[in-house]
Amino acid sequence: MHVLPVRSDSILIELAGLDEALALYDALAADMPAGVLDMIPAARTVMICFDPVLTGVEDLMAAIAAVDTRRSRVSDAVPIEIPVRYDGEDLPAVAAMLEMSVEEVVRRHVQSDYRVAFTGFAPGFAYLADGDPQLCVPRRTSPRTHVPAGAVALADAFSGVYPKESPGGWQLIGTTPLAMFDLMRDPPSLLQPGQRVRFRDITADRAYAIRPQPENPSFLHRAPTGKSEGACAIEVVSMGFPVLFQDLGRKGLTRQGIGASGAADQASLRAANRLVGNDPSAAGLEIVFGHFSFRMRGRGVMAVTGASLPIAITTAAGATFDASHSKPLPLEDGDTVSLGAAQAGLRAYLAVRGGFDVAPVLGSLSTDMLARIGPAPLAAGEVIGILEARPGSVVALDEIMAFSMPRADEVLWLDVVLGPRDGWFTPRSIEHFLSREWTVSPQSSRVGIRLEGEVLERGISAELPSEATLRGAIQVPANGQPVLFLADHPLTGGYPVIANVATHHLDLAGQAPVGARIRFRALSPDALSLMSGKPS
């Protein structure tokens, strides 16, 4: 058992293999140590996220030392059966790779009794272990940009089913019409850790009762809560880029393969809510690059924080005046609010007093663009209701921003904690990672910031078994160009993480504009210990 550094609020426990990792996860989940916020199991690791004010690494290791990792729990229920048509385009290549016939590959696949080891990559994507050891194949050297929902695939010693259309590098051997993830189902993920699974070849079947994929697997139809009664609303006039609802994210759903998502700059969202008298965790609008306008119906109060941008208000009578950033702004019926181009930072946050009348999806109004879960982005012409303000809620007169917004013509310094897989890179690559500037690519998104610079060479060329990743993880794929994960990152990944952005710079990273240059500064173990609040 090894403890690998992540940052002041997280550690990665590396064990001998999958069985030990699942045993540790099951034991800790059954008797959760004080201060632990979340755990994410993977092929041979368990990521433990904790509140450093309530616990520390020494306390956690004491709890872990008492766990018997020699046995993991497996459900004794009847296996879940997944119907499959073995028509995957990689099936002949897999058979040739394994020196078997196609029929032999199918026979071995359907005769195995699988166990759901862990979830990750996408909501409802389960890593199925304990299959036939002869069906062990590598991932594709070049991942596909499009894998259809329901594709049954192999990679390493695992089987899996893609729950939605997505990119993917696994070997496709078949398809299932069964819905692996359905927001109308409780729980939405068909497969849960510890369950047993079998595959059934239905190529020759005439009839088979199947609950099919939902018609709209991406977003649920956005619906109001019905609590606003049409008193006040905003009417969307125009936007330059997709505008999303975001709050502080959905918690406690990693078992379903669902990440937290939430605002990329949570400090700015909290500030916007305080300025209008909302709970700091209420949902606001996340606006990338600016260029957004809406018309007020009724009277209200709004605030804009985050990216620095001009704000203009045009009254119903046609008068136009400039408004202040990071201040509560009263609005009258018919006022049109226009946000200009972001001059510093990337994401602005708009909150309205009372909050938006939008029904939550899985307990949150956050829109996860990777998982495709949450309220749909806004569209021009839409009218969004505004809820009544909480009784006694008070607006803040001013907010001091947590940091200065980064500009595209400046160098942005981010503190990082090296690891957990910095040892997979050559010493020269580590030196270059910390000493060179990295440019924010236009290909960046809420999933992650793609960085351009000198290629980082690995000292270990082996394939890394999938393990958990966090917001702020800096993963290095095969091309050697780092990706800094943001709010909509995948729960697990198969590329080594060279470092993690320190907790106090996560929101700052979410504001890095396209074209900005980033430098990384490694925190010393002593500095990390001081920031954690407890000795490590």
mmCIF file of C-alpha atoms in Angstrom, residues 151-459:
data_model
loop_
_atom_site.group_PDB
_atom_site.id
_atom_site.type_symbol
_atom_site.label_atom_id
_atom_site.label_comp_id
_atom_site.label_asym_id
_atom_site.label_seq_id
_atom_site.Cartn_x
_atom_site.Cartn_y
_atom_site.Cartn_z
ATOM 1 C CA ALA A 151 -21.380 -0.029 -27.708
ATOM 2 C CA VAL A 152 -19.982 -3.067 -25.849
ATOM 3 C CA ALA A 153 -16.213 -2.939 -25.616
ATOM 4 C CA LEU A 154 -13.019 -4.433 -24.195
ATOM 5 C CA ALA A 155 -9.892 -2.747 -22.842
ATOM 6 C CA ASP A 156 -7.156 -4.331 -20.749
ATOM 7 C CA ALA A 157 -8.882 -6.878 -18.498
ATOM 8 C CA PHE A 158 -12.194 -4.961 -18.416
ATOM 9 C CA SER A 159 -15.462 -5.059 -20.335
ATOM 10 C CA GLY A 160 -17.740 -2.048 -20.530
ATOM 11 C CA VAL A 161 -20.745 -0.490 -22.249
ATOM 12 C CA TYR A 162 -20.716 3.106 -23.485
ATOM 13 C CA PRO A 163 -23.835 4.718 -21.973
ATOM 14 C CA LYS A 164 -23.907 7.618 -24.445
ATOM 15 C CA GLU A 165 -22.336 8.760 -27.669
ATOM 16 C CA SER A 166 -18.785 9.878 -26.916
ATOM 17 C CA PRO A 167 -15.154 9.593 -27.976
ATOM 18 C CA GLY A 168 -13.481 6.378 -26.856
ATOM 19 C CA GLY A 169 -10.470 4.148 -27.258
ATOM 20 C CA TRP A 170 -11.842 0.738 -26.248
ATOM 21 C CA GLN A 171 -12.167 -2.194 -28.690
ATOM 22 C CA LEU A 172 -15.798 -2.438 -29.901
ATOM 23 C CA ILE A 173 -17.179 -5.982 -30.060
ATOM 24 C CA GLY A 174 -20.956 -5.486 -29.976
ATOM 25 C CA THR A 175 -23.961 -3.305 -29.225
ATOM 26 C CA THR A 176 -26.831 -3.390 -26.746
ATOM 27 C CA PRO A 177 -30.148 -1.555 -27.020
ATOM 28 C CA LEU A 178 -30.378 -1.485 -23.222
ATOM 29 C CA ALA A 179 -30.263 1.959 -21.568
ATOM 30 C CA MET A 180 -27.228 1.961 -19.287
ATOM 31 C CA PHE A 181 -27.989 5.459 -17.987
ATOM 32 C CA ASP A 182 -31.455 6.980 -17.828
ATOM 33 C CA LEU A 183 -32.287 10.088 -15.792
ATOM 34 C CA MET A 184 -35.899 8.896 -15.530
ATOM 35 C CA ARG A 185 -34.719 5.807 -13.619
ATOM 36 C CA ASP A 186 -33.807 5.654 -9.918
ATOM 37 C CA PRO A 187 -30.886 5.221 -9.688
ATOM 38 C CA PRO A 188 -30.112 6.440 -13.207
ATOM 39 C CA SER A 189 -27.097 4.118 -13.648
ATOM 40 C CA LEU A 190 -28.188 0.550 -14.408
ATOM 41 C CA LEU A 191 -24.974 -0.936 -13.012
ATOM 42 C CA GLN A 192 -23.787 -0.291 -9.455
ATOM 43 C CA PRO A 193 -20.412 -1.200 -7.884
ATOM 44 C CA GLY A 194 -20.436 -4.733 -6.487
ATOM 45 C CA GLN A 195 -23.214 -6.014 -8.756
ATOM 46 C CA ARG A 196 -22.794 -9.095 -10.953
ATOM 47 C CA VAL A 197 -23.340 -8.896 -14.701
ATOM 48 C CA ARG A 198 -23.698 -11.377 -17.560
ATOM 49 C CA PHE A 199 -23.912 -10.766 -21.304
ATOM 50 C CA ARG A 200 -26.420 -12.583 -23.536
ATOM 51 C CA ASP A 201 -25.912 -13.067 -27.265
ATOM 52 C CA ILE A 202 -29.228 -12.064 -28.899
ATOM 53 C CA THR A 203 -28.031 -12.214 -32.500
ATOM 54 C CA ALA A 204 -30.375 -15.114 -33.232
ATOM 55 C CA ASP A 205 -33.170 -14.119 -30.826
ATOM 56 C CA ARG A 206 -36.548 -13.304 -32.322
ATOM 57 C CA ALA A 207 -38.030 -11.456 -29.368
ATOM 58 C CA TYR A 208 -36.513 -9.949 -26.255
ATOM 59 C CA ALA A 209 -38.106 -7.406 -23.889
ATOM 60 C CA ILE A 210 -35.768 -4.428 -23.611
ATOM 61 C CA ARG A 211 -36.067 -1.008 -22.097
ATOM 62 C CA PRO A 212 -34.475 0.998 -24.906
ATOM 63 C CA GLN A 213 -32.221 4.025 -24.833
ATOM 64 C CA PRO A 214 -34.163 7.197 -23.923
ATOM 65 C CA GLU A 215 -35.086 9.402 -26.879
ATOM 66 C CA ASN A 216 -33.060 12.323 -25.515
ATOM 67 C CA PRO A 217 -30.025 10.934 -23.674
ATOM 68 C CA SER A 218 -28.264 14.300 -23.569
ATOM 69 C CA PHE A 219 -30.355 16.820 -21.629
ATOM 70 C CA LEU A 220 -33.660 16.528 -19.871
ATOM 71 C CA HIS A 221 -36.175 19.094 -21.022
ATOM 72 C CA ARG A 222 -35.585 22.132 -18.849
ATOM 73 C CA ALA A 223 -38.640 22.681 -16.693
ATOM 74 C CA PRO A 224 -39.602 25.383 -14.171
ATOM 75 C CA THR A 225 -40.271 24.556 -10.551
ATOM 76 C CA GLY A 226 -43.617 26.346 -10.804
ATOM 77 C CA LYS A 227 -42.844 28.451 -7.733
ATOM 78 C CA SER A 228 -42.291 31.794 -9.485
ATOM 79 C CA GLU A 229 -45.934 32.204 -10.627
ATOM 80 C CA GLY A 230 -44.776 34.439 -13.488
ATOM 81 C CA ALA A 231 -44.184 37.483 -11.268
ATOM 82 C CA CYS A 232 -40.689 38.299 -12.568
ATOM 83 C CA ALA A 233 -38.532 36.863 -15.321
ATOM 84 C CA ILE A 234 -35.709 37.519 -17.739
ATOM 85 C CA GLU A 235 -36.146 37.282 -21.497
ATOM 86 C CA VAL A 236 -32.959 36.220 -23.289
ATOM 87 C CA VAL A 237 -32.183 38.610 -26.159
ATOM 88 C CA SER A 238 -28.817 37.419 -27.500
ATOM 89 C CA MET A 239 -25.591 35.587 -26.636
ATOM 90 C CA GLY A 240 -22.238 34.917 -28.223
ATOM 91 C CA PHE A 241 -21.435 31.525 -26.683
ATOM 92 C CA PRO A 242 -23.538 28.988 -24.759
ATOM 93 C CA VAL A 243 -24.741 30.361 -21.417
ATOM 94 C CA LEU A 244 -25.135 27.715 -18.717
ATOM 95 C CA PHE A 245 -26.833 27.392 -15.354
ATOM 96 C CA GLN A 246 -24.242 26.594 -12.682
ATOM 97 C CA ASP A 247 -24.327 26.227 -8.909
ATOM 98 C CA LEU A 248 -21.740 24.604 -6.628
ATOM 99 C CA GLY A 249 -22.330 21.194 -8.200
ATOM 100 C CA ARG A 250 -23.982 17.876 -7.424
ATOM 101 C CA LYS A 251 -22.359 15.963 -4.577
ATOM 102 C CA GLY A 252 -22.224 12.323 -3.585
ATOM 103 C CA LEU A 253 -22.950 10.753 -6.991
ATOM 104 C CA THR A 254 -19.518 9.395 -7.885
ATOM 105 C CA ARG A 255 -20.896 5.889 -7.310
ATOM 106 C CA GLN A 256 -23.106 6.536 -10.362
ATOM 107 C CA GLY A 257 -20.124 7.763 -12.371
ATOM 108 C CA ILE A 258 -21.396 11.337 -12.043
ATOM 109 C CA GLY A 259 -18.975 14.134 -11.199
ATOM 110 C CA ALA A 260 -19.744 17.328 -9.297
ATOM 111 C CA SER A 261 -19.539 19.793 -12.210
ATOM 112 C CA GLY A 262 -20.539 23.267 -10.923
ATOM 113 C CA ALA A 263 -19.154 26.743 -11.519
ATOM 114 C CA ALA A 264 -15.592 26.854 -12.843
ATOM 115 C CA ASP A 265 -14.988 29.853 -10.546
ATOM 116 C CA GLN A 266 -16.982 29.117 -7.418
ATOM 117 C CA ALA A 267 -15.735 32.157 -5.480
ATOM 118 C CA SER A 268 -17.205 34.498 -8.118
ATOM 119 C CA LEU A 269 -20.546 32.671 -8.118
ATOM 120 C CA ARG A 270 -20.757 32.909 -4.328
ATOM 121 C CA ALA A 271 -19.950 36.623 -4.494
ATOM 122 C CA ALA A 272 -22.678 37.263 -7.082
ATOM 123 C CA ASN A 273 -25.236 35.509 -4.877
ATOM 124 C CA ARG A 274 -24.213 37.454 -1.772
ATOM 125 C CA LEU A 275 -24.613 40.711 -3.691
ATOM 126 C CA VAL A 276 -28.286 39.965 -4.412
ATOM 127 C CA GLY A 277 -29.123 38.346 -1.066
ATOM 128 C CA ASN A 278 -29.244 34.717 -2.242
ATOM 129 C CA ASP A 279 -27.786 31.698 -0.541
ATOM 130 C CA PRO A 280 -24.152 31.555 -1.777
ATOM 131 C CA SER A 281 -24.809 28.098 -3.248
ATOM 132 C CA ALA A 282 -27.701 29.245 -5.465
ATOM 133 C CA ALA A 283 -27.459 28.842 -9.229
ATOM 134 C CA GLY A 284 -26.399 31.672 -11.493
ATOM 135 C CA LEU A 285 -25.596 32.015 -15.162
ATOM 136 C CA GLU A 286 -22.037 31.240 -16.295
ATOM 137 C CA ILE A 287 -21.224 33.444 -19.301
ATOM 138 C CA VAL A 288 -18.066 32.747 -21.328
ATOM 139 C CA PHE A 289 -16.374 35.659 -23.136
ATOM 140 C CA GLY A 290 -19.305 38.004 -22.371
ATOM 141 C CA HIS A 291 -21.622 39.152 -25.204
ATOM 142 C CA PHE A 292 -24.903 38.372 -23.448
ATOM 143 C CA SER A 293 -28.078 40.443 -23.170
ATOM 144 C CA PHE A 294 -31.508 40.013 -21.614
ATOM 145 C CA ARG A 295 -34.652 42.026 -20.948
ATOM 146 C CA MET A 296 -36.152 42.303 -17.471
ATOM 147 C CA ARG A 297 -39.826 41.488 -16.935
ATOM 148 C CA GLY A 298 -40.949 42.984 -13.655
ATOM 149 C CA ARG A 299 -38.582 44.476 -11.094
ATOM 150 C CA GLY A 300 -35.501 42.789 -9.719
ATOM 151 C CA VAL A 301 -31.901 42.990 -8.528
ATOM 152 C CA MET A 302 -28.928 41.482 -10.343
ATOM 153 C CA ALA A 303 -25.168 41.307 -9.898
ATOM 154 C CA VAL A 304 -22.312 40.388 -12.239
ATOM 155 C CA THR A 305 -18.983 39.060 -10.958
ATOM 156 C CA GLY A 306 -16.062 37.107 -12.369
ATOM 157 C CA ALA A 307 -14.613 38.184 -15.706
ATOM 158 C CA SER A 308 -14.176 41.942 -16.059
ATOM 159 C CA LEU A 309 -16.530 43.264 -18.731
ATOM 160 C CA PRO A 310 -18.622 46.362 -19.459
ATOM 161 C CA ILE A 311 -22.271 46.348 -18.361
ATOM 162 C CA ALA A 312 -24.845 48.605 -20.016
ATOM 163 C CA ILE A 313 -28.504 49.012 -19.042
ATOM 164 C CA THR A 314 -31.037 50.471 -21.479
ATOM 165 C CA THR A 315 -34.351 51.506 -19.961
ATOM 166 C CA ALA A 316 -37.739 50.917 -21.535
ATOM 167 C CA ALA A 317 -37.732 54.625 -22.444
ATOM 168 C CA GLY A 318 -34.483 54.214 -24.406
ATOM 169 C CA ALA A 319 -31.978 55.795 -22.013
ATOM 170 C CA THR A 320 -28.654 53.931 -21.690
ATOM 171 C CA PHE A 321 -26.167 54.074 -18.824
ATOM 172 C CA ASP A 322 -23.156 52.072 -17.668
ATOM 173 C CA ALA A 323 -23.461 49.863 -14.577
ATOM 174 C CA SER A 324 -20.873 48.669 -12.083
ATOM 175 C CA HIS A 325 -19.292 45.248 -11.900
ATOM 176 C CA SER A 326 -19.483 43.419 -8.533
ATOM 177 C CA LYS A 327 -22.309 45.633 -7.225
ATOM 178 C CA PRO A 328 -26.028 44.959 -6.668
ATOM 179 C CA LEU A 329 -27.935 46.538 -9.580
ATOM 180 C CA PRO A 330 -31.683 47.270 -9.339
ATOM 181 C CA LEU A 331 -33.656 46.626 -12.524
ATOM 182 C CA GLU A 332 -37.020 47.984 -13.665
ATOM 183 C CA ASP A 333 -39.577 46.386 -15.928
ATOM 184 C CA GLY A 334 -38.385 46.619 -19.540
ATOM 185 C CA ASP A 335 -34.716 47.262 -18.759
ATOM 186 C CA THR A 336 -32.336 45.573 -21.211
ATOM 187 C CA VAL A 337 -28.998 44.484 -19.769
ATOM 188 C CA SER A 338 -26.053 44.023 -22.149
ATOM 189 C CA LEU A 339 -22.725 42.493 -21.164
ATOM 190 C CA GLY A 340 -19.811 43.344 -23.442
ATOM 191 C CA ALA A 341 -16.660 41.380 -24.267
ATOM 192 C CA ALA A 342 -14.589 40.041 -21.364
ATOM 193 C CA GLN A 343 -11.472 42.195 -20.910
ATOM 194 C CA ALA A 344 -9.854 40.066 -18.189
ATOM 195 C CA GLY A 345 -10.781 36.594 -17.033
ATOM 196 C CA LEU A 346 -12.997 34.274 -19.058
ATOM 197 C CA ARG A 347 -16.221 33.530 -17.184
ATOM 198 C CA ALA A 348 -18.698 36.043 -15.778
ATOM 199 C CA TYR A 349 -21.415 35.054 -13.290
ATOM 200 C CA LEU A 350 -24.847 36.646 -13.239
ATOM 201 C CA ALA A 351 -27.151 36.181 -10.255
ATOM 202 C CA VAL A 352 -30.668 37.569 -9.744
ATOM 203 C CA ARG A 353 -32.327 38.149 -6.398
ATOM 204 C CA GLY A 354 -34.486 35.117 -5.576
ATOM 205 C CA GLY A 355 -32.762 32.807 -8.055
ATOM 206 C CA PHE A 356 -33.955 31.233 -11.298
ATOM 207 C CA ASP A 357 -37.116 29.151 -11.552
ATOM 208 C CA VAL A 358 -35.506 26.021 -12.989
ATOM 209 C CA ALA A 359 -36.006 22.477 -11.720
ATOM 210 C CA PRO A 360 -32.806 20.748 -10.542
ATOM 211 C CA VAL A 361 -31.444 17.636 -12.265
ATOM 212 C CA LEU A 362 -30.131 15.067 -9.766
ATOM 213 C CA GLY A 363 -30.209 17.693 -7.038
ATOM 214 C CA SER A 364 -28.341 20.452 -8.873
ATOM 215 C CA LEU A 365 -28.811 23.129 -11.523
ATOM 216 C CA SER A 366 -25.274 22.649 -12.819
ATOM 217 C CA THR A 367 -24.934 21.735 -16.481
ATOM 218 C CA ASP A 368 -22.166 19.184 -17.019
ATOM 219 C CA MET A 369 -21.048 19.495 -20.646
ATOM 220 C CA LEU A 370 -19.025 16.261 -20.609
ATOM 221 C CA ALA A 371 -21.671 14.075 -18.975
ATOM 222 C CA ARG A 372 -24.503 15.948 -20.750
ATOM 223 C CA ILE A 373 -26.469 16.212 -17.526
ATOM 224 C CA GLY A 374 -28.342 19.259 -16.294
ATOM 225 C CA PRO A 375 -30.533 22.067 -17.624
ATOM 226 C CA ALA A 376 -30.078 22.846 -21.307
ATOM 227 C CA PRO A 377 -28.082 25.974 -22.244
ATOM 228 C CA LEU A 378 -30.079 29.148 -22.758
ATOM 229 C CA ALA A 379 -31.531 30.043 -26.151
ATOM 230 C CA ALA A 380 -32.442 33.477 -27.547
ATOM 231 C CA GLY A 381 -36.097 34.301 -26.974
ATOM 232 C CA GLU A 382 -36.471 32.129 -23.871
ATOM 233 C CA VAL A 383 -38.170 33.494 -20.779
ATOM 234 C CA ILE A 384 -36.792 32.253 -17.434
ATOM 235 C CA GLY A 385 -38.841 32.901 -14.305
ATOM 236 C CA ILE A 386 -37.356 34.391 -11.133
ATOM 237 C CA LEU A 387 -38.252 33.065 -7.693
ATOM 238 C CA GLU A 388 -39.312 35.139 -4.710
ATOM 239 C CA ALA A 389 -36.428 36.241 -2.496
ATOM 240 C CA ARG A 390 -35.977 34.563 0.875
ATOM 241 C CA PRO A 391 -37.667 36.476 3.717
ATOM 242 C CA GLY A 392 -35.137 38.653 5.497
ATOM 243 C CA SER A 393 -32.404 38.185 2.883
ATOM 244 C CA VAL A 394 -30.071 41.153 2.659
ATOM 245 C CA VAL A 395 -28.016 42.242 -0.342
ATOM 246 C CA ALA A 396 -24.318 42.969 0.075
ATOM 247 C CA LEU A 397 -23.304 46.494 -0.945
ATOM 248 C CA ASP A 398 -19.907 45.459 -2.241
ATOM 249 C CA GLU A 399 -17.737 42.398 -2.775
ATOM 250 C CA ILE A 400 -13.948 42.247 -2.868
ATOM 251 C CA MET A 401 -13.008 39.699 -5.490
ATOM 252 C CA ALA A 402 -10.896 36.751 -4.335
ATOM 253 C CA PHE A 403 -8.217 37.487 -6.965
ATOM 254 C CA SER A 404 -7.438 39.761 -9.893
ATOM 255 C CA MET A 405 -8.788 38.422 -13.153
ATOM 256 C CA PRO A 406 -6.000 37.090 -15.417
ATOM 257 C CA ARG A 407 -5.413 38.751 -18.788
ATOM 258 C CA ALA A 408 -4.438 37.112 -22.056
ATOM 259 C CA ASP A 409 -1.283 39.262 -22.311
ATOM 260 C CA GLU A 410 -0.008 38.298 -18.858
ATOM 261 C CA VAL A 411 1.670 35.299 -17.273
ATOM 262 C CA LEU A 412 -0.615 33.471 -14.844
ATOM 263 C CA TRP A 413 1.119 31.669 -11.967
ATOM 264 C CA LEU A 414 -0.609 28.614 -10.498
ATOM 265 C CA ASP A 415 0.579 26.727 -7.417
ATOM 266 C CA VAL A 416 0.663 22.960 -7.889
ATOM 267 C CA VAL A 417 1.412 19.825 -5.914
ATOM 268 C CA LEU A 418 3.564 17.430 -7.933
ATOM 269 C CA GLY A 419 2.106 13.949 -8.266
ATOM 270 C CA PRO A 420 0.645 11.479 -7.983
ATOM 271 C CA ARG A 421 2.363 10.292 -11.194
ATOM 272 C CA ASP A 422 5.254 12.732 -11.590
ATOM 273 C CA GLY A 423 7.535 9.697 -11.270
ATOM 274 C CA TRP A 424 6.290 8.536 -14.677
ATOM 275 C CA PHE A 425 8.109 11.450 -16.352
ATOM 276 C CA THR A 426 11.782 12.064 -16.995
ATOM 277 C CA PRO A 427 13.582 14.555 -14.679
ATOM 278 C CA ARG A 428 14.027 16.819 -17.707
ATOM 279 C CA SER A 429 10.259 16.845 -18.319
ATOM 280 C CA ILE A 430 9.567 17.760 -14.685
ATOM 281 C CA GLU A 431 12.068 20.597 -14.965
ATOM 282 C CA HIS A 432 10.462 21.861 -18.164
ATOM 283 C CA PHE A 433 6.959 21.524 -16.743
ATOM 284 C CA LEU A 434 7.905 23.924 -13.934
ATOM 285 C CA SER A 435 10.274 26.249 -15.794
ATOM 286 C CA ARG A 436 8.503 26.862 -19.105
ATOM 287 C CA GLU A 437 5.424 28.862 -20.071
ATOM 288 C CA TRP A 438 2.339 27.007 -21.278
ATOM 289 C CA THR A 439 -0.171 28.671 -23.598
ATOM 290 C CA VAL A 440 -3.930 28.213 -23.138
ATOM 291 C CA SER A 441 -5.236 26.663 -26.365
ATOM 292 C CA PRO A 442 -8.480 27.775 -28.076
ATOM 293 C CA GLN A 443 -9.531 24.101 -27.816
ATOM 294 C CA SER A 444 -10.067 24.519 -24.059
ATOM 295 C CA SER A 445 -13.479 24.053 -22.460
ATOM 296 C CA ARG A 446 -15.190 23.408 -19.123
ATOM 297 C CA VAL A 447 -13.771 19.891 -19.296
ATOM 298 C CA GLY A 448 -10.201 21.144 -19.265
ATOM 299 C CA ILE A 449 -7.612 23.670 -20.382
ATOM 300 C CA ARG A 450 -5.483 22.307 -23.194
ATOM 301 C CA LEU A 451 -1.956 23.615 -22.818
ATOM 302 C CA GLU A 452 0.530 24.090 -25.642
ATOM 303 C CA GLY A 453 4.278 23.970 -25.120
ATOM 304 C CA GLU A 454 7.259 21.653 -25.149
ATOM 305 C CA VAL A 455 6.330 17.965 -25.274
ATOM 306 C CA LEU A 456 6.681 16.232 -21.900
ATOM 307 C CA GLU A 457 8.442 12.887 -22.231
ATOM 308 C CA ARG A 458 7.543 9.934 -20.050
ATOM 309 C CA GLY A 459 10.112 7.812 -18.310
#
